[in-house]
PDB file of C-alpha atoms in Angstrom:
ATOM      1  CA  ARG A 268      25.039  -6.447  25.384  1.00 70.00           C
ATOM      2  CA  SER A 269      28.277  -8.136  26.361  1.00 70.00           C
ATOM      3  CA  ARG A 270      26.339 -11.317  27.174  1.00 76.00           C
ATOM      4  CA  ALA A 271      23.900 -11.123  24.257  1.00 80.00           C
ATOM      5  CA  SER A 272      23.539 -14.199  22.086  1.00 89.00           C
ATOM      6  CA  MET A 273      24.755 -14.015  18.508  1.00 94.00           C
ATOM      7  CA  ASP A 274      21.908 -16.292  17.335  1.00 95.00           C
ATOM      8  CA  LYS A 275      19.685 -13.478  16.034  1.00 94.00           C
ATOM      9  CA  LEU A 276      22.596 -11.895  14.176  1.00 96.00           C
ATOM     10  CA  THR A 277      23.492 -15.240  12.621  1.00 96.00           C
ATOM     11  CA  GLN A 278      19.857 -15.634  11.511  1.00 97.00           C
ATOM     12  CA  LEU A 279      19.889 -12.122  10.068  1.00 97.00           C
ATOM     13  CA  ALA A 280      23.099 -12.851   8.178  1.00 97.00           C
ATOM     14  CA  GLN A 281      21.549 -16.009   6.735  1.00 97.00           C
ATOM     15  CA  MET A 282      18.441 -14.090   5.662  1.00 98.00           C
ATOM     16  CA  TYR A 283      20.619 -11.618   3.763  1.00 97.00           C
ATOM     17  CA  LYS A 284      22.756 -14.395   2.285  1.00 97.00           C
ATOM     18  CA  ASP A 285      19.632 -16.226   1.086  1.00 98.00           C
ATOM     19  CA  ALA A 286      18.546 -12.998  -0.631  1.00 98.00           C
ATOM     20  CA  GLY A 287      21.918 -12.750  -2.387  1.00 97.00           C
ATOM     21  CA  VAL A 288      23.220  -9.866  -0.275  1.00 96.00           C
ATOM     22  CA  SER A 289      26.560 -10.005   1.490  1.00 93.00           C
ATOM     23  CA  ILE A 290      27.349  -7.952   4.555  1.00 97.00           C
ATOM     24  CA  TYR A 291      30.927  -6.742   4.255  1.00 96.00           C
ATOM     25  CA  ALA A 292      31.026  -4.323   7.214  1.00 97.00           C
ATOM     26  CA  PHE A 293      29.248  -3.565  10.461  1.00 97.00           C
ATOM     27  CA  LYS A 294      29.234  -0.301  12.430  1.00 96.00           C
ATOM     28  CA  PRO A 295      28.198  -0.875  16.032  1.00 94.00           C
ATOM     29  CA  ASN A 296      28.396   1.872  18.617  1.00 94.00           C
ATOM     30  CA  ALA A 297      30.871  -0.109  20.697  1.00 95.00           C
ATOM     31  CA  PHE A 298      34.396   1.114  20.009  1.00 97.00           C
ATOM     32  CA  SER A 299      34.914   4.435  21.758  1.00 95.00           C
ATOM     33  CA  ASN A 300      37.218   4.871  24.722  1.00 94.00           C
ATOM     34  CA  ARG A 301      34.035   5.105  26.835  1.00 95.00           C
ATOM     35  CA  ASN A 302      33.106   1.503  25.976  1.00 95.00           C
ATOM     36  CA  THR A 303      34.223  -1.400  28.113  1.00 93.00           C
ATOM     37  CA  ASP A 304      36.430  -4.132  26.713  1.00 93.00           C
ATOM     38  CA  ALA A 305      33.410  -6.461  26.895  1.00 93.00           C
ATOM     39  CA  GLU A 306      31.376  -4.084  24.729  1.00 93.00           C
ATOM     40  CA  MET A 307      34.190  -3.892  22.193  1.00 95.00           C
ATOM     41  CA  GLU A 308      34.446  -7.677  22.169  1.00 94.00           C
ATOM     42  CA  TYR A 309      30.699  -7.783  21.482  1.00 95.00           C
ATOM     43  CA  GLY A 310      31.178  -5.521  18.452  1.00 96.00           C
ATOM     44  CA  PHE A 311      33.751  -7.869  16.941  1.00 97.00           C
ATOM     45  CA  LYS A 312      31.684 -10.977  17.690  1.00 96.00           C
ATOM     46  CA  ALA A 313      28.593  -9.350  16.168  1.00 97.00           C
ATOM     47  CA  ALA A 314      30.513  -8.457  13.008  1.00 97.00           C
ATOM     48  CA  LYS A 315      31.747 -12.015  12.705  1.00 96.00           C
ATOM     49  CA  ALA A 316      28.220 -13.396  13.237  1.00 97.00           C
ATOM     50  CA  LEU A 317      26.987 -11.154  10.418  1.00 97.00           C
ATOM     51  CA  GLY A 318      29.731 -12.389   8.100  1.00 97.00           C
ATOM     52  CA  ALA A 319      31.467  -9.000   7.911  1.00 98.00           C
ATOM     53  CA  THR A 320      35.163  -8.728   7.148  1.00 97.00           C
ATOM     54  CA  HIS A 321      35.491  -5.502   9.099  1.00 98.00           C
ATOM     55  CA  VAL A 322      33.888  -3.052  11.459  1.00 98.00           C
ATOM     56  CA  THR A 323      33.839   0.659  10.794  1.00 97.00           C
ATOM     57  CA  LEU A 324      34.014   3.629  13.109  1.00 97.00           C
ATOM     58  CA  GLU A 325      35.025   7.247  13.039  1.00 97.00           C
ATOM     59  CA  HIS A 326      38.759   7.672  13.395  1.00 98.00           C
ATOM     60  CA  PRO A 327      39.098   8.344  17.140  1.00 97.00           C
ATOM     61  CA  GLY A 328      42.145  10.601  16.875  1.00 96.00           C
ATOM     62  CA  ASP A 329      43.539   8.668  19.836  1.00 97.00           C
ATOM     63  CA  ASP A 330      46.595   6.494  19.208  1.00 98.00           C
ATOM     64  CA  ALA A 331      46.044   4.458  22.377  1.00 97.00           C
ATOM     65  CA  GLN A 332      42.517   3.621  21.215  1.00 98.00           C
ATOM     66  CA  THR A 333      43.596   2.577  17.709  1.00 98.00           C
ATOM     67  CA  LEU A 334      46.299   0.383  19.271  1.00 98.00           C
ATOM     68  CA  LYS A 335      43.740  -1.230  21.576  1.00 98.00           C
ATOM     69  CA  LEU A 336      41.271  -1.787  18.738  1.00 98.00           C
ATOM     70  CA  GLY A 337      43.967  -3.181  16.461  1.00 98.00           C
ATOM     71  CA  THR A 338      44.930  -5.672  19.174  1.00 98.00           C
ATOM     72  CA  LEU A 339      41.307  -6.757  19.696  1.00 97.00           C
ATOM     73  CA  ALA A 340      40.775  -6.939  15.936  1.00 98.00           C
ATOM     74  CA  LYS A 341      43.727  -9.319  15.615  1.00 98.00           C
ATOM     75  CA  LYS A 342      42.281 -11.506  18.363  1.00 97.00           C
ATOM     76  CA  HIS A 343      38.936 -11.744  16.523  1.00 97.00           C
ATOM     77  CA  LYS A 344      40.390 -11.759  12.975  1.00 97.00           C
ATOM     78  CA  ILE A 345      38.081  -8.866  12.029  1.00 97.00           C
ATOM     79  CA  TYR A 346      39.560  -5.662  10.628  1.00 98.00           C
ATOM     80  CA  VAL A 347      38.850  -2.174  11.987  1.00 98.00           C
ATOM     81  CA  ALA A 348      38.370   0.341   9.169  1.00 98.00           C
ATOM     82  CA  TYR A 349      38.607   3.915  10.389  1.00 98.00           C
ATOM     83  CA  HIS A 350      36.399   6.493   8.680  1.00 97.00           C
ATOM     84  CA  GLY A 351      37.168  10.141   8.347  1.00 95.00           C
ATOM     85  CA  HIS A 352      35.327  13.313   7.574  1.00 96.00           C
ATOM     86  CA  GLU A 353      37.035  16.611   6.826  1.00 96.00           C
ATOM     87  CA  GLN A 354      39.951  15.764   9.137  1.00 97.00           C
ATOM     88  CA  GLN A 355      41.185  13.354   6.464  1.00 97.00           C
ATOM     89  CA  THR A 356      44.714  13.963   5.229  1.00 97.00           C
ATOM     90  CA  PRO A 357      47.094  11.651   3.392  1.00 97.00           C
ATOM     91  CA  THR A 358      48.654  10.769   6.774  1.00 97.00           C
ATOM     92  CA  LEU A 359      45.542  10.560   9.024  1.00 98.00           C
ATOM     93  CA  TRP A 360      45.645   6.767   9.195  1.00 98.00           C
ATOM     94  CA  ASP A 361      49.428   6.247   9.286  1.00 98.00           C
ATOM     95  CA  THR A 362      49.822   5.632  13.019  1.00 98.00           C
ATOM     96  CA  ALA A 363      46.857   3.261  13.207  1.00 98.00           C
ATOM     97  CA  LEU A 364      48.053   1.373  10.123  1.00 98.00           C
ATOM     98  CA  SER A 365      51.526   0.988  11.627  1.00 98.00           C
ATOM     99  CA  GLN A 366      50.122  -0.344  14.921  1.00 98.00           C
ATOM    100  CA  SER A 367      48.361  -3.417  13.554  1.00 98.00           C
ATOM    101  CA  LYS A 368      47.778  -5.167  10.258  1.00 98.00           C
ATOM    102  CA  TYR A 369      44.148  -5.367  11.422  1.00 98.00           C
ATOM    103  CA  ASN A 370      43.800  -1.584  11.421  1.00 98.00           C
ATOM    104  CA  ALA A 371      42.549  -0.392   8.044  1.00 98.00           C
ATOM    105  CA  MET A 372      40.852   2.473   6.247  1.00 98.00           C
ATOM    106  CA  ASN A 373      37.246   3.312   5.435  1.00 98.00           C
ATOM    107  CA  ILE A 374      38.067   6.339   3.308  1.00 98.00           C
ATOM    108  CA  ASP A 375      35.391   8.793   2.252  1.00 98.00           C
ATOM    109  CA  LEU A 376      36.467  10.211  -1.086  1.00 98.00           C
ATOM    110  CA  GLY A 377      33.984  13.109  -0.993  1.00 98.00           C
ATOM    111  CA  HIS A 378      35.015  14.241   2.478  1.00 98.00           C
ATOM    112  CA  TYR A 379      38.656  13.824   1.425  1.00 98.00           C
ATOM    113  CA  VAL A 380      38.072  16.288  -1.425  1.00 98.00           C
ATOM    114  CA  ALA A 381      36.136  18.707   0.822  1.00 98.00           C
ATOM    115  CA  ALA A 382      39.058  18.613   3.272  1.00 98.00           C
ATOM    116  CA  GLY A 383      41.204  20.212   0.573  1.00 98.00           C
ATOM    117  CA  ASN A 384      43.362  17.255  -0.447  1.00 97.00           C
ATOM    118  CA  ASP A 385      44.628  17.934  -3.966  1.00 92.00           C
ATOM    119  CA  GLU A 386      45.149  14.389  -5.243  1.00 95.00           C
ATOM    120  CA  PRO A 387      42.294  12.145  -4.114  1.00 97.00           C
ATOM    121  CA  LEU A 388      43.238   9.291  -6.443  1.00 98.00           C
ATOM    122  CA  LYS A 389      46.809   9.260  -5.121  1.00 98.00           C
ATOM    123  CA  ILE A 390      45.754   7.968  -1.696  1.00 98.00           C
ATOM    124  CA  LEU A 391      43.774   5.165  -3.345  1.00 98.00           C
ATOM    125  CA  LYS A 392      46.849   4.147  -5.338  1.00 98.00           C
ATOM    126  CA  GLU A 393      49.224   4.399  -2.388  1.00 98.00           C
ATOM    127  CA  LYS A 394      47.074   2.742   0.280  1.00 98.00           C
ATOM    128  CA  HIS A 395      44.701   0.481  -1.666  1.00 98.00           C
ATOM    129  CA  ASP A 396      45.978  -2.579   0.179  1.00 98.00           C
ATOM    130  CA  ARG A 397      44.899  -1.055   3.520  1.00 98.00           C
ATOM    131  CA  ILE A 398      41.537   0.302   2.339  1.00 98.00           C
ATOM    132  CA  HIS A 399      38.709  -2.061   3.246  1.00 98.00           C
ATOM    133  CA  SER A 400      35.822   0.141   2.139  1.00 98.00           C
ATOM    134  CA  MET A 401      35.225   3.541   0.591  1.00 98.00           C
ATOM    135  CA  HIS A 402      32.285   5.931   0.771  1.00 97.00           C
ATOM    136  CA  LEU A 403      31.377   7.693  -2.454  1.00 97.00           C
ATOM    137  CA  LYS A 404      29.674  11.060  -2.558  1.00 97.00           C
ATOM    138  CA  ASP A 405      30.271  14.162  -4.661  1.00 98.00           C
ATOM    139  CA  ARG A 406      31.599  17.106  -2.679  1.00 98.00           C
ATOM    140  CA  GLN A 407      33.251  20.340  -3.617  1.00 98.00           C
ATOM    141  CA  THR A 408      36.736  21.522  -2.753  1.00 98.00           C
ATOM    142  CA  PRO A 409      37.073  24.279  -0.134  1.00 98.00           C
ATOM    143  CA  GLU A 410      37.571  26.791  -2.960  1.00 98.00           C
ATOM    144  CA  HIS A 411      34.148  25.866  -4.336  1.00 98.00           C
ATOM    145  CA  GLY A 412      32.348  25.865  -0.980  1.00 98.00           C
ATOM    146  CA  LYS A 413      32.647  22.221   0.226  1.00 98.00           C
ATOM    147  CA  GLY A 414      29.081  21.501  -0.886  1.00 97.00           C
ATOM    148  CA  ASN A 415      27.616  18.009  -0.906  1.00 97.00           C
ATOM    149  CA  LEU A 416      26.021  17.664  -4.354  1.00 97.00           C
ATOM    150  CA  PRO A 417      24.391  15.126  -6.681  1.00 96.00           C
ATOM    151  CA  TRP A 418      26.908  12.982  -8.507  1.00 95.00           C
ATOM    152  CA  GLY A 419      28.551  14.817 -11.379  1.00 95.00           C
ATOM    153  CA  GLU A 420      28.037  18.298  -9.914  1.00 97.00           C
ATOM    154  CA  GLY A 421      30.914  18.399  -7.403  1.00 97.00           C
ATOM    155  CA  ASP A 422      34.691  18.044  -7.547  1.00 98.00           C
ATOM    156  CA  THR A 423      35.092  14.429  -6.411  1.00 98.00           C
ATOM    157  CA  PRO A 424      36.583  12.277  -9.203  1.00 98.00           C
ATOM    158  CA  ILE A 425      34.055   9.476  -8.750  1.00 97.00           C
ATOM    159  CA  ILE A 426      34.240   8.106 -12.302  1.00 97.00           C
ATOM    160  CA  ALA A 427      38.034   8.137 -12.263  1.00 98.00           C
ATOM    161  CA  ALA A 428      38.038   6.401  -8.852  1.00 98.00           C
ATOM    162  CA  LEU A 429      35.679   3.680 -10.077  1.00 98.00           C
ATOM    163  CA  HIS A 430      37.768   3.185 -13.226  1.00 98.00           C
ATOM    164  CA  LEU A 431      40.905   2.938 -11.087  1.00 98.00           C
ATOM    165  CA  MET A 432      39.241   0.353  -8.836  1.00 98.00           C
ATOM    166  CA  ARG A 433      38.215  -1.710 -11.865  1.00 98.00           C
ATOM    167  CA  GLU A 434      41.502  -1.424 -13.754  1.00 98.00           C
ATOM    168  CA  GLN A 435      43.685  -2.175 -10.728  1.00 98.00           C
ATOM    169  CA  LYS A 436      41.281  -4.842  -9.450  1.00 98.00           C
ATOM    170  CA  TYR A 437      41.112  -3.272  -6.005  1.00 98.00           C
ATOM    171  CA  LYS A 438      39.194  -5.526  -3.625  1.00 94.00           C
ATOM    172  CA  PHE A 439      37.454  -2.917  -1.475  1.00 97.00           C
ATOM    173  CA  PRO A 440      33.816  -1.966  -2.117  1.00 96.00           C
ATOM    174  CA  GLY A 441      32.617   1.542  -2.855  1.00 96.00           C
ATOM    175  CA  THR A 442      29.483   2.480  -0.916  1.00 94.00           C
ATOM    176  CA  ILE A 443      27.183   5.079  -2.448  1.00 94.00           C
ATOM    177  CA  GLU A 444      26.158   7.685   0.092  1.00 93.00           C
ATOM    178  CA  LEU A 445      23.229  10.008  -0.465  1.00 93.00           C
ATOM    179  CA  GLU A 446      23.995  13.001   1.721  1.00 93.00           C
ATOM    180  CA  TYR A 447      23.015  15.995  -0.389  1.00 94.00           C
ATOM    181  CA  ALA A 448      19.720  17.804   0.123  1.00 91.00           C
ATOM    182  CA  VAL A 449      17.231  16.114  -2.198  1.00 92.00           C
ATOM    183  CA  PRO A 450      14.978  18.705  -3.903  1.00 85.00           C
TER     184      PRO A 450
END
């Protein structure tokens, strides 16, 4: 993969662009501490070939890895947006964000609520300039069972978050995620 041509990815990006669809992020399986530097470089090159502004991956919980990725991201001028599940706290991303301006957030508002964070809109307000994408799903707080439900049935303030994004003209996209059990 480290020697793979980017031609097919460039063609794919053009196909999407011709259809009026932009690719804002790419999530290759190339950024763990088990990957070689060449594989990580491939991930950044592939994202660039697709026209993405950032790559996404699960927050590794490893400061040395976020430092390494932030350094590679700067080299390729592609951001790394770290995603979180129920380990999300208001400070989860702080070290990575301080290591490189190319380290960013891919917050998941539903998981953030299910993790027990009381003020989900506060993190959007405080860190909007470092958020590059956000996943939207409706989850319950721990007190209500942490369920993953159809929109409008959980505790995630989705409407308020979308209004905030519109009113404050935040630049990051909100990605709809369907993760509840469909009847």
